[in-house]
Structure formats: C-alpha cells, structure tokens
mmCIF file of C-alpha atoms in Angstrom:
data_model
loop_
_atom_site.group_PDB
_atom_site.id
_atom_site.type_symbol
_atom_site.label_atom_id
_atom_site.label_comp_id
_atom_site.label_asym_id
_atom_site.label_seq_id
_atom_site.Cartn_x
_atom_site.Cartn_y
_atom_site.Cartn_z
ATOM 1 C CA UNK A 17 30.290 16.106 19.096
ATOM 2 C CA UNK A 18 32.609 18.284 21.186
ATOM 3 C CA UNK A 19 36.150 16.416 20.402
ATOM 4 C CA UNK A 20 35.092 17.250 16.717
ATOM 5 C CA UNK A 21 34.170 20.624 17.622
ATOM 6 C CA UNK A 22 30.733 21.421 18.075
ATOM 7 C CA UNK A 23 30.134 23.861 21.151
ATOM 8 C CA UNK A 24 27.375 22.659 23.443
ATOM 9 C CA UNK A 25 26.171 24.742 25.822
ATOM 10 C CA UNK A 26 23.875 22.748 27.916
ATOM 11 C CA UNK A 27 25.584 19.065 27.522
ATOM 12 C CA UNK A 28 22.372 17.918 29.987
ATOM 13 C CA UNK A 29 19.292 19.192 27.458
ATOM 14 C CA UNK A 30 22.104 17.949 24.470
ATOM 15 C CA UNK A 31 21.948 14.716 26.028
ATOM 16 C CA UNK A 32 18.050 14.364 26.449
ATOM 17 C CA UNK A 33 17.494 15.672 22.685
ATOM 18 C CA UNK A 34 19.965 13.274 21.431
ATOM 19 C CA UNK A 35 17.877 10.504 23.534
ATOM 20 C CA UNK A 36 14.659 11.636 22.533
ATOM 21 C CA UNK A 37 15.440 12.515 18.751
ATOM 22 C CA UNK A 38 17.897 10.330 17.732
ATOM 23 C CA UNK A 39 21.859 11.150 17.190
ATOM 24 C CA UNK A 40 21.330 10.226 13.355
ATOM 25 C CA UNK A 41 17.756 11.973 12.820
ATOM 26 C CA UNK A 42 19.379 15.441 14.339
ATOM 27 C CA UNK A 43 22.804 14.457 12.105
ATOM 28 C CA UNK A 44 20.908 15.858 9.205
ATOM 29 C CA UNK A 45 20.555 19.500 10.373
ATOM 30 C CA UNK A 46 24.316 19.811 11.860
ATOM 31 C CA UNK A 47 25.680 18.723 8.488
ATOM 32 C CA UNK A 48 25.864 21.932 7.148
ATOM 33 C CA UNK A 49 27.986 22.736 9.681
ATOM 34 C CA UNK A 50 30.685 20.420 9.034
ATOM 35 C CA UNK A 51 34.002 21.721 7.428
ATOM 36 C CA UNK A 52 35.096 18.412 7.139
ATOM 37 C CA UNK A 53 32.589 16.289 5.906
ATOM 38 C CA UNK A 54 34.666 12.907 5.509
ATOM 39 C CA UNK A 55 35.878 13.194 9.293
ATOM 40 C CA UNK A 56 32.857 15.210 10.462
ATOM 41 C CA UNK A 57 34.862 18.066 11.998
ATOM 42 C CA UNK A 58 32.718 20.889 12.303
ATOM 43 C CA UNK A 59 33.116 24.842 10.747
ATOM 44 C CA UNK A 60 34.324 27.541 13.574
ATOM 45 C CA UNK A 61 31.996 28.429 15.819
ATOM 46 C CA UNK A 62 29.136 25.985 15.366
ATOM 47 C CA UNK A 63 26.791 25.265 17.865
ATOM 48 C CA UNK A 64 24.209 22.670 18.783
ATOM 49 C CA UNK A 65 21.282 24.754 19.474
ATOM 50 C CA UNK A 66 21.859 25.698 15.521
ATOM 51 C CA UNK A 67 21.380 22.443 14.465
ATOM 52 C CA UNK A 68 18.541 21.953 16.929
ATOM 53 C CA UNK A 69 16.504 24.910 16.030
ATOM 54 C CA UNK A 70 17.071 24.121 12.505
ATOM 55 C CA UNK A 71 15.447 20.882 13.369
ATOM 56 C CA UNK A 72 12.748 22.798 15.046
ATOM 57 C CA UNK A 73 11.965 25.095 12.078
ATOM 58 C CA UNK A 74 11.313 21.960 9.372
ATOM 59 C CA UNK A 75 9.087 20.425 12.198
ATOM 60 C CA UNK A 76 7.119 23.755 12.011
ATOM 61 C CA UNK A 77 7.482 23.831 8.277
ATOM 62 C CA UNK A 78 6.058 20.352 7.457
ATOM 63 C CA UNK A 79 3.236 21.146 9.737
ATOM 64 C CA UNK A 80 2.540 24.351 7.888
ATOM 65 C CA UNK A 81 2.846 22.115 4.023
ATOM 66 C CA UNK A 82 0.660 19.217 5.382
ATOM 67 C CA UNK A 83 -2.295 22.042 6.819
ATOM 68 C CA UNK A 84 -2.152 23.547 3.068
ATOM 69 C CA UNK A 85 -1.886 19.850 1.390
ATOM 70 C CA UNK A 86 -4.724 18.825 3.079
ATOM 71 C CA UNK A 87 -7.101 21.809 0.966
ATOM 72 C CA UNK A 88 -5.677 20.333 -2.180
ATOM 73 C CA UNK A 89 -6.215 16.858 -1.614
ATOM 74 C CA UNK A 90 -9.785 17.626 -0.631
ATOM 75 C CA UNK A 91 -10.468 19.589 -3.548
ATOM 76 C CA UNK A 92 -8.968 17.361 -5.800
ATOM 77 C CA UNK A 93 -10.818 14.149 -4.768
ATOM 78 C CA UNK A 94 -14.076 16.388 -4.866
ATOM 79 C CA UNK A 95 -13.639 17.522 -8.391
ATOM 80 C CA UNK A 96 -12.263 13.812 -9.768
ATOM 81 C CA UNK A 97 -15.504 12.538 -8.025
ATOM 82 C CA UNK A 98 -17.984 15.123 -9.358
ATOM 83 C CA UNK A 99 -16.689 15.040 -12.730
ATOM 84 C CA UNK A 100 -16.510 11.304 -13.349
ATOM 85 C CA UNK A 101 -19.497 10.201 -11.322
ATOM 86 C CA UNK A 102 -21.672 12.808 -13.473
ATOM 87 C CA UNK A 103 -20.087 11.697 -16.664
ATOM 88 C CA UNK A 104 -19.543 7.733 -16.114
ATOM 89 C CA UNK A 105 -21.815 6.851 -13.014
ATOM 90 C CA UNK A 106 -20.910 6.245 -9.362
ATOM 91 C CA UNK A 107 -18.568 3.321 -9.729
ATOM 92 C CA UNK A 108 -16.624 4.706 -12.413
ATOM 93 C CA UNK A 109 -13.573 3.490 -10.814
ATOM 94 C CA UNK A 110 -14.494 -0.068 -11.702
ATOM 95 C CA UNK A 111 -14.642 0.845 -15.526
ATOM 96 C CA UNK A 112 -11.623 -0.451 -17.122
ATOM 97 C CA UNK A 113 -12.765 1.148 -20.470
ATOM 98 C CA UNK A 114 -11.648 4.484 -18.726
ATOM 99 C CA UNK A 115 -7.951 3.236 -18.459
ATOM 100 C CA UNK A 116 -5.224 3.130 -20.469
ATOM 101 C CA UNK A 117 -3.040 0.537 -18.357
ATOM 102 C CA UNK A 118 -5.409 -2.770 -17.435
ATOM 103 C CA UNK A 119 -2.264 -3.839 -15.079
ATOM 104 C CA UNK A 120 -1.851 -0.520 -13.349
ATOM 105 C CA UNK A 121 -5.891 -0.264 -13.264
ATOM 106 C CA UNK A 122 -6.394 -3.844 -11.672
ATOM 107 C CA UNK A 123 -3.571 -2.846 -9.161
ATOM 108 C CA UNK A 124 -5.556 0.436 -7.936
ATOM 109 C CA UNK A 125 -8.810 -1.694 -7.614
ATOM 110 C CA UNK A 126 -6.929 -3.885 -5.489
ATOM 111 C CA UNK A 127 -5.456 -1.094 -2.959
ATOM 112 C CA UNK A 128 -9.185 0.420 -2.949
ATOM 113 C CA UNK A 129 -10.511 -3.022 -1.935
ATOM 114 C CA UNK A 130 -7.976 -3.164 0.373
ATOM 115 C CA UNK A 131 -8.412 0.352 1.721
ATOM 116 C CA UNK A 132 -12.369 -0.383 1.955
ATOM 117 C CA UNK A 133 -11.375 -3.085 4.296
ATOM 118 C CA UNK A 134 -9.559 -1.814 6.862
ATOM 119 C CA UNK A 135 -11.539 1.223 6.944
ATOM 120 C CA UNK A 136 -13.553 1.378 10.223
ATOM 121 C CA UNK A 137 -15.112 4.659 9.287
ATOM 122 C CA UNK A 138 -18.939 4.977 10.501
ATOM 123 C CA UNK A 139 -20.418 5.463 7.236
ATOM 124 C CA UNK A 140 -18.323 2.677 5.479
ATOM 125 C CA UNK A 141 -19.562 0.305 8.410
ATOM 126 C CA UNK A 142 -23.285 1.296 7.515
ATOM 127 C CA UNK A 143 -22.986 0.755 3.867
ATOM 128 C CA UNK A 144 -21.052 -2.634 4.276
ATOM 129 C CA UNK A 145 -24.353 -3.949 6.998
ATOM 130 C CA UNK A 146 -26.921 -2.651 4.170
ATOM 131 C CA UNK A 147 -25.326 -3.225 0.802
ATOM 132 C CA UNK A 148 -24.200 -6.454 -0.792
ATOM 133 C CA UNK A 149 -21.924 -4.345 -3.428
ATOM 134 C CA UNK A 150 -18.057 -5.351 -3.168
ATOM 135 C CA UNK A 151 -17.204 -1.816 -3.103
ATOM 136 C CA UNK A 152 -19.098 1.548 -2.197
ATOM 137 C CA UNK A 153 -19.841 4.401 -4.821
ATOM 138 C CA UNK A 154 -16.787 6.581 -5.683
ATOM 139 C CA UNK A 155 -17.541 9.293 -3.284
ATOM 140 C CA UNK A 156 -17.599 6.935 -0.274
ATOM 141 C CA UNK A 157 -14.519 4.945 -1.820
ATOM 142 C CA UNK A 158 -12.160 8.319 -2.439
ATOM 143 C CA UNK A 159 -12.945 9.344 1.137
ATOM 144 C CA UNK A 160 -11.016 6.679 2.194
ATOM 145 C CA UNK A 161 -8.285 6.289 -0.184
ATOM 146 C CA UNK A 162 -4.776 7.382 -0.201
ATOM 147 C CA UNK A 163 -3.541 10.148 -2.309
ATOM 148 C CA UNK A 164 -1.261 7.749 -3.756
ATOM 149 C CA UNK A 165 -3.894 5.765 -5.190
ATOM 150 C CA UNK A 166 -6.118 8.789 -6.193
ATOM 151 C CA UNK A 167 -3.106 9.791 -8.215
ATOM 152 C CA UNK A 168 -2.756 6.835 -9.714
ATOM 153 C CA UNK A 169 -5.883 6.749 -11.142
ATOM 154 C CA UNK A 170 -5.985 10.027 -12.498
ATOM 155 C CA UNK A 171 -2.746 9.551 -13.944
ATOM 156 C CA UNK A 172 -4.025 5.883 -15.840
ATOM 157 C CA UNK A 173 -7.213 7.663 -17.165
ATOM 158 C CA UNK A 174 -7.290 7.835 -20.967
ATOM 159 C CA UNK A 175 -6.576 11.216 -22.702
ATOM 160 C CA UNK A 176 -9.557 12.914 -23.328
ATOM 161 C CA UNK A 177 -12.188 15.814 -22.614
ATOM 162 C CA UNK A 178 -12.849 14.326 -19.172
ATOM 163 C CA UNK A 179 -8.847 14.076 -18.150
ATOM 164 C CA UNK A 180 -8.908 17.624 -18.974
ATOM 165 C CA UNK A 181 -11.632 19.101 -17.417
ATOM 166 C CA UNK A 182 -10.477 17.625 -14.140
ATOM 167 C CA UNK A 183 -6.759 19.253 -14.685
ATOM 168 C CA UNK A 184 -8.305 22.804 -16.385
ATOM 169 C CA UNK A 185 -10.085 23.154 -13.288
ATOM 170 C CA UNK A 186 -6.928 23.914 -11.519
ATOM 171 C CA UNK A 187 -5.340 25.756 -14.169
ATOM 172 C CA UNK A 188 -2.903 23.247 -16.007
ATOM 173 C CA UNK A 189 -3.137 20.983 -18.781
ATOM 174 C CA UNK A 190 -3.516 17.218 -17.944
ATOM 175 C CA UNK A 191 -0.131 15.916 -18.488
ATOM 176 C CA UNK A 192 1.081 18.676 -16.060
ATOM 177 C CA UNK A 193 -1.513 17.925 -13.474
ATOM 178 C CA UNK A 194 -0.904 14.420 -13.278
ATOM 179 C CA UNK A 195 3.260 15.126 -12.261
ATOM 180 C CA UNK A 196 1.981 17.772 -9.490
ATOM 181 C CA UNK A 197 -0.688 15.258 -8.255
ATOM 182 C CA UNK A 198 2.587 12.672 -8.037
ATOM 183 C CA UNK A 199 4.607 15.163 -6.579
ATOM 184 C CA UNK A 200 2.148 16.362 -3.791
ATOM 185 C CA UNK A 201 2.276 12.599 -2.984
ATOM 186 C CA UNK A 202 6.189 12.764 -2.436
ATOM 187 C CA UNK A 203 6.201 15.708 -0.454
ATOM 188 C CA UNK A 204 3.048 14.460 1.645
ATOM 189 C CA UNK A 205 4.671 11.064 2.415
ATOM 190 C CA UNK A 206 7.999 13.120 3.694
ATOM 191 C CA UNK A 207 6.287 15.705 5.830
ATOM 192 C CA UNK A 208 3.639 12.691 7.096
ATOM 193 C CA UNK A 209 6.504 10.429 8.332
ATOM 194 C CA UNK A 210 8.650 13.277 9.654
ATOM 195 C CA UNK A 211 11.311 13.533 7.332
ATOM 196 C CA UNK A 212 13.738 16.052 6.848
ATOM 197 C CA UNK A 213 12.043 18.371 4.204
ATOM 198 C CA UNK A 214 14.587 21.619 5.266
ATOM 199 C CA UNK A 215 17.674 21.551 2.926
ATOM 200 C CA UNK A 216 16.369 18.494 0.946
ATOM 201 C CA UNK A 217 16.856 18.071 -2.742
ATOM 202 C CA UNK A 218 13.564 16.478 -3.772
ATOM 203 C CA UNK A 219 13.856 12.908 -6.270
ATOM 204 C CA UNK A 220 10.187 13.742 -7.698
ATOM 205 C CA UNK A 221 9.726 17.238 -8.782
ATOM 206 C CA UNK A 222 6.462 18.454 -11.022
ATOM 207 C CA UNK A 223 6.607 20.290 -14.487
ATOM 208 C CA UNK A 224 6.649 23.585 -14.280
ATOM 209 C CA UNK A 225 3.744 25.188 -16.337
ATOM 210 C CA UNK A 226 4.806 27.115 -19.227
ATOM 211 C CA UNK A 227 0.714 28.229 -19.778
ATOM 212 C CA UNK A 228 -1.775 28.497 -16.688
ATOM 213 C CA UNK A 229 -5.000 29.364 -16.785
ATOM 214 C CA UNK A 230 -5.054 30.653 -12.662
ATOM 215 C CA UNK A 231 -3.245 32.525 -10.517
ATOM 216 C CA UNK A 232 0.595 30.657 -10.040
ATOM 217 C CA UNK A 233 3.732 32.129 -8.430
ATOM 218 C CA UNK A 234 5.966 32.873 -10.822
ATOM 219 C CA UNK A 235 9.365 31.263 -10.333
ATOM 220 C CA UNK A 236 11.763 33.107 -13.132
ATOM 221 C CA UNK A 237 15.016 31.214 -11.508
#
C-alpha cells in the first residue's frame, strides 16, 4: 500500500486493522482514493486513516438503518396479520386461493415450515407441546419468519381489496408497496451481513411513487 502511494501514519495500527478487518473488506473504502484503478496507484495525499474513517462511518450507517428498518418491518407484519386474519381467519397463509402463483405459495409454505421447526422461541415450544396443528396461527408464525418470506407472501397475494388495504395504510398502491418491501429485504440483508453500504449502487431499487397519501421525502432528482 505504501509503495503504491498510500500514506500510513501508524503502521502497527494499520497492520492490526488489516488483520482484524481484512485487506479485501477495507479495500472497498480506499478504492475511491485510487488515481489509477487498473494498477492500484493512489492519488496524491491519500491516507489510510481516510479509508478507515469511511469504514467506521459505513458501520454506523448500517446500524442506524437497521434500527429504523426494524420499526418498518414490525409495522408491516402487524398490518398484514391484522387485515388478513380478520378477513380470512388465523391460517390465511395456508389458503392457496388467496395467492396468484401456486408454485411460489408452495415455496413460501416450505420456508414457513422450516422457520417454525427451527425456532426455539418459548411461545413456539409451548404451542408445539399443546397443539397438533402442523403450523401455528399467523400472528405467531409471522413473528418467526424472515422479512424476505413476508415480502414473498405479500407480493404473491391476489390483486384486490385486501392487498390494497394493506398498502394503503402505508400510503402506497400495492405494486409500489411490493417493490418497497423487496428493496427493504435487499437493504436489510446488506446491513445484516455487514456488507459495504456507503458508495454502493443498489441493484434492487423501489418504484418511486407518483402519488402518496402519507408524508414522503421530496426527491426531485
């Protein structure tokens, strides 16, 4: 790194960070400092501390985003459970007539079954010991499922009043809302797996709503 023009003021500290974090992970943060990206030659006055500070910023950014995504995920779970259970009963997720793609619905049921079997939540163990049902009611099961599975369930719901009622609560139409759920799954996975979020081109992006019934940030660019 030094031979290619990167200033390192504390070599011992840099060695420790490279050993603890890895050269490859940190390289994503000094990549913008390269003048010649093919030969990996740094711009003048490039500093190792600049790259590490970007790494620290990215780590804090992921923590902040995960904290806010938690609120969104919990709210979506609650609204789906409430609306669908009231209209179709506690085990609505097993009703294939509610879903447009039977194959995708079957895959979702397999995922739900796997998540149910893996869970060691106390309420889940109590249900297994008391009841013979293969799966618990939705308000229990959807507390165990990944947000990815939840997103698939919503996306695969038949178009109609129920699906629109869920999305309307969040101020979006059902198609736009499904795209936001999909994007949140992707964003959450990036953060949860400690991948670089700063300076990343997101390969999955949500549909920009044309009309909203809630307060949204104004993005005119």
